[in-house]
PDB file of C-alpha atoms in Angstrom:
ATOM      1  CA  MET A   1      51.176   1.325  30.116  1.00  0.00           C
ATOM      2  CA  THR A   2      51.704   2.080  34.015  1.00  0.00           C
ATOM      3  CA  ASP A   3      48.366   3.611  33.838  1.00  0.00           C
ATOM      4  CA  LEU A   4      46.686   0.491  32.918  1.00  0.00           C
ATOM      5  CA  ARG A   5      48.615  -1.290  35.470  1.00  0.00           C
ATOM      6  CA  ASP A   6      47.591   1.095  38.016  1.00  0.00           C
ATOM      7  CA  ALA A   7      43.923   0.870  37.029  1.00  0.00           C
ATOM      8  CA  LEU A   8      43.914  -3.032  37.244  1.00  0.00           C
ATOM      9  CA  VAL A   9      45.403  -2.554  41.139  1.00  0.00           C
ATOM     10  CA  ALA A  10      42.831  -0.427  42.242  1.00  0.00           C
ATOM     11  CA  ASP A  11      39.691  -1.630  40.466  1.00  0.00           C
ATOM     12  CA  LEU A  12      40.016  -5.209  38.914  1.00  0.00           C
ATOM     13  CA  ASP A  13      36.801  -5.148  36.932  1.00  0.00           C
ATOM     14  CA  ALA A  14      36.985  -1.633  35.323  1.00  0.00           C
ATOM     15  CA  GLY A  15      40.954  -1.811  35.173  1.00  0.00           C
ATOM     16  CA  PHE A  16      40.456  -4.955  33.034  1.00  0.00           C
ATOM     17  CA  ALA A  17      37.858  -3.408  30.879  1.00  0.00           C
ATOM     18  CA  ASP A  18      40.577  -1.199  29.743  1.00  0.00           C
ATOM     19  CA  VAL A  19      42.849  -3.756  29.211  1.00  0.00           C
ATOM     20  CA  VAL A  20      40.538  -5.235  26.801  1.00  0.00           C
ATOM     21  CA  ARG A  21      39.969  -2.072  25.017  1.00  0.00           C
ATOM     22  CA  THR A  22      43.436  -1.334  24.584  1.00  0.00           C
ATOM     23  CA  TYR A  23      44.513  -4.759  23.346  1.00  0.00           C
ATOM     24  CA  GLN A  24      41.659  -6.366  21.364  1.00  0.00           C
ATOM     25  CA  GLY A  25      43.094  -5.340  18.145  1.00  0.00           C
ATOM     26  CA  VAL A  26      46.543  -6.924  18.714  1.00  0.00           C
ATOM     27  CA  LEU A  27      45.215 -10.322  20.517  1.00  0.00           C
ATOM     28  CA  LEU A  28      42.712 -10.626  17.726  1.00  0.00           C
ATOM     29  CA  GLY A  29      45.239  -9.871  14.896  1.00  0.00           C
ATOM     30  CA  THR A  30      47.874 -12.049  16.258  1.00  0.00           C
ATOM     31  CA  ALA A  31      44.684 -14.838  16.835  1.00  0.00           C
ATOM     32  CA  MET A  32      43.865 -14.219  12.926  1.00  0.00           C
ATOM     33  CA  ARG A  33      47.208 -15.223  12.271  1.00  0.00           C
ATOM     34  CA  LEU A  34      47.647 -17.896  14.548  1.00  0.00           C
ATOM     35  CA  THR A  35      44.329 -19.544  13.451  1.00  0.00           C
ATOM     36  CA  GLY A  36      43.645 -18.505   9.912  1.00  0.00           C
ATOM     37  CA  HIS A  37      39.684 -18.235  10.461  1.00  0.00           C
ATOM     38  CA  ARG A  38      37.790 -14.882  11.976  1.00  0.00           C
ATOM     39  CA  PRO A  39      35.224 -16.838  14.290  1.00  0.00           C
ATOM     40  CA  ALA A  40      38.380 -19.205  15.697  1.00  0.00           C
ATOM     41  CA  ALA A  41      40.280 -16.017  16.257  1.00  0.00           C
ATOM     42  CA  GLU A  42      37.354 -14.560  18.019  1.00  0.00           C
ATOM     43  CA  ASP A  43      36.807 -17.358  20.087  1.00  0.00           C
ATOM     44  CA  LEU A  44      40.626 -17.765  20.928  1.00  0.00           C
ATOM     45  CA  ALA A  45      40.900 -14.022  21.888  1.00  0.00           C
ATOM     46  CA  ALA A  46      37.912 -14.054  23.965  1.00  0.00           C
ATOM     47  CA  GLU A  47      39.219 -16.976  25.817  1.00  0.00           C
ATOM     48  CA  ALA A  48      42.644 -15.492  26.223  1.00  0.00           C
ATOM     49  CA  PHE A  49      41.068 -12.543  27.512  1.00  0.00           C
ATOM     50  CA  LEU A  50      38.964 -14.505  30.136  1.00  0.00           C
ATOM     51  CA  ARG A  51      42.498 -16.764  31.437  1.00  0.00           C
ATOM     52  CA  ALA A  52      43.756 -13.670  31.582  1.00  0.00           C
ATOM     53  CA  PHE A  53      41.010 -12.174  34.127  1.00  0.00           C
ATOM     54  CA  ARG A  54      41.025 -15.084  36.229  1.00  0.00           C
ATOM     55  CA  ALA A  55      44.518 -15.192  36.527  1.00  0.00           C
ATOM     56  CA  LEU A  56      44.869 -11.545  37.361  1.00  0.00           C
ATOM     57  CA  ARG A  57      42.330 -12.560  40.115  1.00  0.00           C
ATOM     58  CA  ASP A  58      45.144 -14.092  41.862  1.00  0.00           C
ATOM     59  CA  TYR A  59      47.939 -11.706  41.642  1.00  0.00           C
ATOM     60  CA  ASP A  60      48.737  -9.263  44.318  1.00  0.00           C
ATOM     61  CA  ALA A  61      48.942  -6.036  43.557  1.00  0.00           C
ATOM     62  CA  GLU A  62      52.814  -5.985  43.292  1.00  0.00           C
ATOM     63  CA  ARG A  63      52.838  -8.541  40.801  1.00  0.00           C
ATOM     64  CA  ILE A  64      50.071  -7.036  38.496  1.00  0.00           C
ATOM     65  CA  ALA A  65      52.258  -3.772  38.829  1.00  0.00           C
ATOM     66  CA  ALA A  66      54.832  -5.359  37.602  1.00  0.00           C
ATOM     67  CA  LEU A  67      53.374  -6.990  34.587  1.00  0.00           C
ATOM     68  CA  GLU A  68      54.460  -6.206  30.648  1.00  0.00           C
ATOM     69  CA  LEU A  69      50.471  -6.561  29.691  1.00  0.00           C
ATOM     70  CA  ARG A  70      50.794  -6.663  25.948  1.00  0.00           C
ATOM     71  CA  GLY A  71      53.814  -9.362  26.302  1.00  0.00           C
ATOM     72  CA  TRP A  72      51.771 -11.400  29.113  1.00  0.00           C
ATOM     73  CA  LEU A  73      48.242 -10.842  27.403  1.00  0.00           C
ATOM     74  CA  VAL A  74      50.058 -12.705  24.073  1.00  0.00           C
ATOM     75  CA  THR A  75      51.567 -15.174  25.757  1.00  0.00           C
ATOM     76  CA  VAL A  76      48.288 -16.099  27.467  1.00  0.00           C
ATOM     77  CA  LEU A  77      46.715 -16.049  24.150  1.00  0.00           C
ATOM     78  CA  LEU A  78      49.452 -18.367  22.743  1.00  0.00           C
ATOM     79  CA  ASN A  79      48.962 -21.103  25.471  1.00  0.00           C
ATOM     80  CA  GLU A  80      45.776 -21.091  24.825  1.00  0.00           C
ATOM     81  CA  HIS A  81      46.130 -21.300  21.078  1.00  0.00           C
ATOM     82  CA  ARG A  82      48.158 -24.401  21.957  1.00  0.00           C
ATOM     83  CA  ASN A  83      45.633 -25.885  24.085  1.00  0.00           C
ATOM     84  CA  THR A  84      42.880 -25.419  21.641  1.00  0.00           C
ATOM     85  CA  VAL A  85      44.984 -27.139  19.122  1.00  0.00           C
ATOM     86  CA  ARG A  86      46.121 -30.244  21.588  1.00  0.00           C
ATOM     87  CA  THR A  87      42.642 -30.758  22.745  1.00  0.00           C
ATOM     88  CA  ALA A  88      41.351 -30.232  19.099  1.00  0.00           C
ATOM     89  CA  THR A  89      43.562 -33.420  17.959  1.00  0.00           C
ATOM     90  CA  ARG A  90      42.047 -35.366  20.610  1.00  0.00           C
ATOM     91  CA  ARG A  91      38.698 -34.705  19.859  1.00  0.00           C
ATOM     92  CA  PRO A  92      36.864 -35.738  16.740  1.00  0.00           C
ATOM     93  CA  ALA A  93      36.180 -33.155  14.378  1.00  0.00           C
ATOM     94  CA  LEU A  94      31.992 -32.086  13.768  1.00  0.00           C
ATOM     95  CA  SER A  95      31.187 -32.602  10.221  1.00  0.00           C
ATOM     96  CA  GLY A  96      28.512 -30.895   8.359  1.00  0.00           C
ATOM     97  CA  VAL A  97      28.062 -28.158  11.247  1.00  0.00           C
ATOM     98  CA  ALA A  98      28.350 -24.493   9.277  1.00  0.00           C
ATOM     99  CA  VAL A  99      28.356 -21.753  11.495  1.00  0.00           C
ATOM    100  CA  PRO A 100      27.873 -18.457   9.268  1.00  0.00           C
ATOM    101  CA  GLU A 101      29.986 -15.708  10.366  1.00  0.00           C
ATOM    102  CA  ARG A 102      28.190 -12.716  11.699  1.00  0.00           C
ATOM    103  CA  ALA A 103      27.456  -9.887   9.485  1.00  0.00           C
ATOM    104  CA  THR A 104      28.855  -6.116  10.532  1.00  0.00           C
ATOM    105  CA  PRO A 105      27.763  -2.922   8.746  1.00  0.00           C
ATOM    106  CA  ASP A 106      31.144  -1.526   8.835  1.00  0.00           C
ATOM    107  CA  PRO A 107      34.648  -2.723   9.599  1.00  0.00           C
ATOM    108  CA  GLY A 108      35.956  -1.760  13.009  1.00  0.00           C
ATOM    109  CA  PRO A 109      39.606  -1.421  13.667  1.00  0.00           C
ATOM    110  CA  ALA A 110      39.919  -4.778  14.167  1.00  0.00           C
ATOM    111  CA  ASP A 111      38.864  -5.934  11.247  1.00  0.00           C
ATOM    112  CA  LEU A 112      41.255  -3.832   9.609  1.00  0.00           C
ATOM    113  CA  ALA A 113      43.928  -4.881  11.617  1.00  0.00           C
ATOM    114  CA  THR A 114      43.100  -8.863  10.991  1.00  0.00           C
ATOM    115  CA  ARG A 115      42.433  -8.492   7.240  1.00  0.00           C
ATOM    116  CA  THR A 116      44.971 -10.394   5.692  1.00  0.00           C
ATOM    117  CA  ASP A 117      46.288 -11.381   1.782  1.00  0.00           C
ATOM    118  CA  PRO A 118      44.885 -14.905   1.261  1.00  0.00           C
ATOM    119  CA  ASP A 119      48.569 -15.964  -0.187  1.00  0.00           C
ATOM    120  CA  LEU A 120      49.921 -14.646   2.931  1.00  0.00           C
ATOM    121  CA  ALA A 121      47.735 -16.532   5.084  1.00  0.00           C
ATOM    122  CA  ALA A 122      48.258 -19.746   3.090  1.00  0.00           C
ATOM    123  CA  ALA A 123      52.089 -19.289   3.360  1.00  0.00           C
ATOM    124  CA  LEU A 124      52.122 -18.762   7.308  1.00  0.00           C
ATOM    125  CA  ALA A 125      49.723 -21.958   7.708  1.00  0.00           C
ATOM    126  CA  ARG A 126      52.287 -24.012   5.961  1.00  0.00           C
ATOM    127  CA  LEU A 127      55.056 -22.557   8.406  1.00  0.00           C
ATOM    128  CA  PRO A 128      56.150 -25.071  10.887  1.00  0.00           C
ATOM    129  CA  ALA A 129      54.252 -24.110  14.204  1.00  0.00           C
ATOM    130  CA  VAL A 130      56.991 -22.785  15.911  1.00  0.00           C
ATOM    131  CA  GLN A 131      58.120 -20.483  13.108  1.00  0.00           C
ATOM    132  CA  ARG A 132      54.672 -19.452  12.461  1.00  0.00           C
ATOM    133  CA  GLU A 133      54.282 -18.300  16.211  1.00  0.00           C
ATOM    134  CA  ALA A 134      57.454 -16.417  16.332  1.00  0.00           C
ATOM    135  CA  VAL A 135      56.901 -14.898  13.023  1.00  0.00           C
ATOM    136  CA  VAL A 136      53.217 -13.531  14.242  1.00  0.00           C
ATOM    137  CA  LEU A 137      54.475 -12.544  17.418  1.00  0.00           C
ATOM    138  CA  ARG A 138      57.425 -10.493  16.530  1.00  0.00           C
ATOM    139  CA  HIS A 139      55.777  -8.901  13.320  1.00  0.00           C
ATOM    140  CA  VAL A 140      51.737  -8.965  13.904  1.00  0.00           C
ATOM    141  CA  ALA A 141      51.881  -8.752  18.266  1.00  0.00           C
ATOM    142  CA  ASP A 142      54.968  -6.642  17.724  1.00  0.00           C
ATOM    143  CA  LEU A 143      56.825  -8.241  20.454  1.00  0.00           C
ATOM    144  CA  ASP A 144      60.546  -7.666  20.890  1.00  0.00           C
ATOM    145  CA  VAL A 145      62.886 -10.397  20.381  1.00  0.00           C
ATOM    146  CA  ALA A 146      63.065 -10.933  24.285  1.00  0.00           C
ATOM    147  CA  GLY A 147      59.065 -10.691  24.033  1.00  0.00           C
ATOM    148  CA  VAL A 148      58.652 -13.959  21.330  1.00  0.00           C
ATOM    149  CA  ALA A 149      61.374 -15.663  23.632  1.00  0.00           C
ATOM    150  CA  ALA A 150      59.227 -15.371  26.755  1.00  0.00           C
ATOM    151  CA  ALA A 151      56.532 -16.202  25.175  1.00  0.00           C
ATOM    152  CA  LEU A 152      58.120 -19.231  23.414  1.00  0.00           C
ATOM    153  CA  GLY A 153      59.538 -20.169  26.473  1.00  0.00           C
ATOM    154  CA  VAL A 154      63.046 -20.327  24.778  1.00  0.00           C
ATOM    155  CA  GLY A 155      66.132 -18.102  24.690  1.00  0.00           C
ATOM    156  CA  GLU A 156      66.601 -14.874  22.735  1.00  0.00           C
ATOM    157  CA  GLY A 157      69.176 -16.641  20.238  1.00  0.00           C
ATOM    158  CA  THR A 158      66.234 -19.378  19.492  1.00  0.00           C
ATOM    159  CA  ALA A 159      63.644 -16.993  19.190  1.00  0.00           C
ATOM    160  CA  ARG A 160      65.563 -15.010  16.568  1.00  0.00           C
ATOM    161  CA  SER A 161      66.610 -18.215  14.712  1.00  0.00           C
ATOM    162  CA  HIS A 162      62.755 -18.979  14.622  1.00  0.00           C
ATOM    163  CA  VAL A 163      61.965 -15.690  13.281  1.00  0.00           C
ATOM    164  CA  SER A 164      64.675 -15.422  10.908  1.00  0.00           C
ATOM    165  CA  ARG A 165      63.608 -18.894   9.171  1.00  0.00           C
ATOM    166  CA  GLY A 166      60.292 -18.364   9.317  1.00  0.00           C
ATOM    167  CA  LEU A 167      60.400 -15.258   7.388  1.00  0.00           C
ATOM    168  CA  ALA A 168      63.140 -16.894   4.898  1.00  0.00           C
ATOM    169  CA  ARG A 169      60.440 -19.801   4.700  1.00  0.00           C
ATOM    170  CA  LEU A 170      57.816 -17.393   3.962  1.00  0.00           C
ATOM    171  CA  ARG A 171      59.880 -15.179   1.072  1.00  0.00           C
ATOM    172  CA  THR A 172      60.440 -18.642  -0.553  1.00  0.00           C
ATOM    173  CA  LEU A 173      56.776 -20.073  -0.366  1.00  0.00           C
ATOM    174  CA  LEU A 174      55.649 -16.071  -1.659  1.00  0.00           C
ATOM    175  CA  THR A 175      58.078 -15.869  -4.484  1.00  0.00           C
ATOM    176  CA  SER A 176      58.357 -19.419  -5.385  1.00  0.00           C
ATOM    177  CA  PRO A 177      56.083 -19.836  -9.097  1.00  0.00           C
ATOM    178  CA  ASP A 178      54.875 -23.344  -7.999  1.00  0.00           C
ATOM    179  CA  ARG A 179      53.447 -22.141  -4.386  1.00  0.00           C
ATOM    180  CA  SER A 180      51.605 -25.156  -4.066  1.00  0.00           C
ATOM    181  CA  ALA A 181      54.594 -27.053  -3.220  1.00  0.00           C
ATOM    182  CA  PRO A 182      55.616 -27.739   0.297  1.00  0.00           C
TER     183      PRO A 182
END
C-alpha cells in the first residue's frame, strides 16, 4: 500500500479519502465484531477514521511513509473502542431511547462483510474482552500475529495465546448442547 502512503504524503485530504475507501470495510467489519451492533459499529469506525486523520495531521512525511496502514488503523479503532467502553461504564445509560437503523435499498460491500451469524455474535460477546479483541483482530481484521500483538500492546506469544484460547472457547460455546451456559 505504498501508493496510499505516498498519496497521504502528497495531499493528506485526498489521500485520506483513498484510505477510507480502501479500509472502511475492514474497520466496519472489525467494529461490528467488537460491538455486535450496527449503529454502534458505524459510529466506532467513523470515530476511528476521524482520530486517525487528526493524528496524521501531526505526523511528518517520513512517519507517514513508514506506517503499516491496516494495522495502524485497526489499532486506532481498538483504542477508540476501549475508550468508548470505559466512558460508557462511567456514565449512566439513556433508557427508553430507540434510534432506528437507517434503511438501505441494497446491501453494499460493507454490509456483506459485516453480516454475522447470531450464534457466533453471541459467542463472541461472551468471550473475555482480550480474547474477543485478539480473535477479531486476527480473523476479521486479518492482522498477522505481530499486528495483533502490536494492537493489543502485548508480546507475540501472548497474542498467539489470546487468539488460541479465544478460538478454543468459541468452539466450546458453539458446539455445546447448552449454549446458554457461561
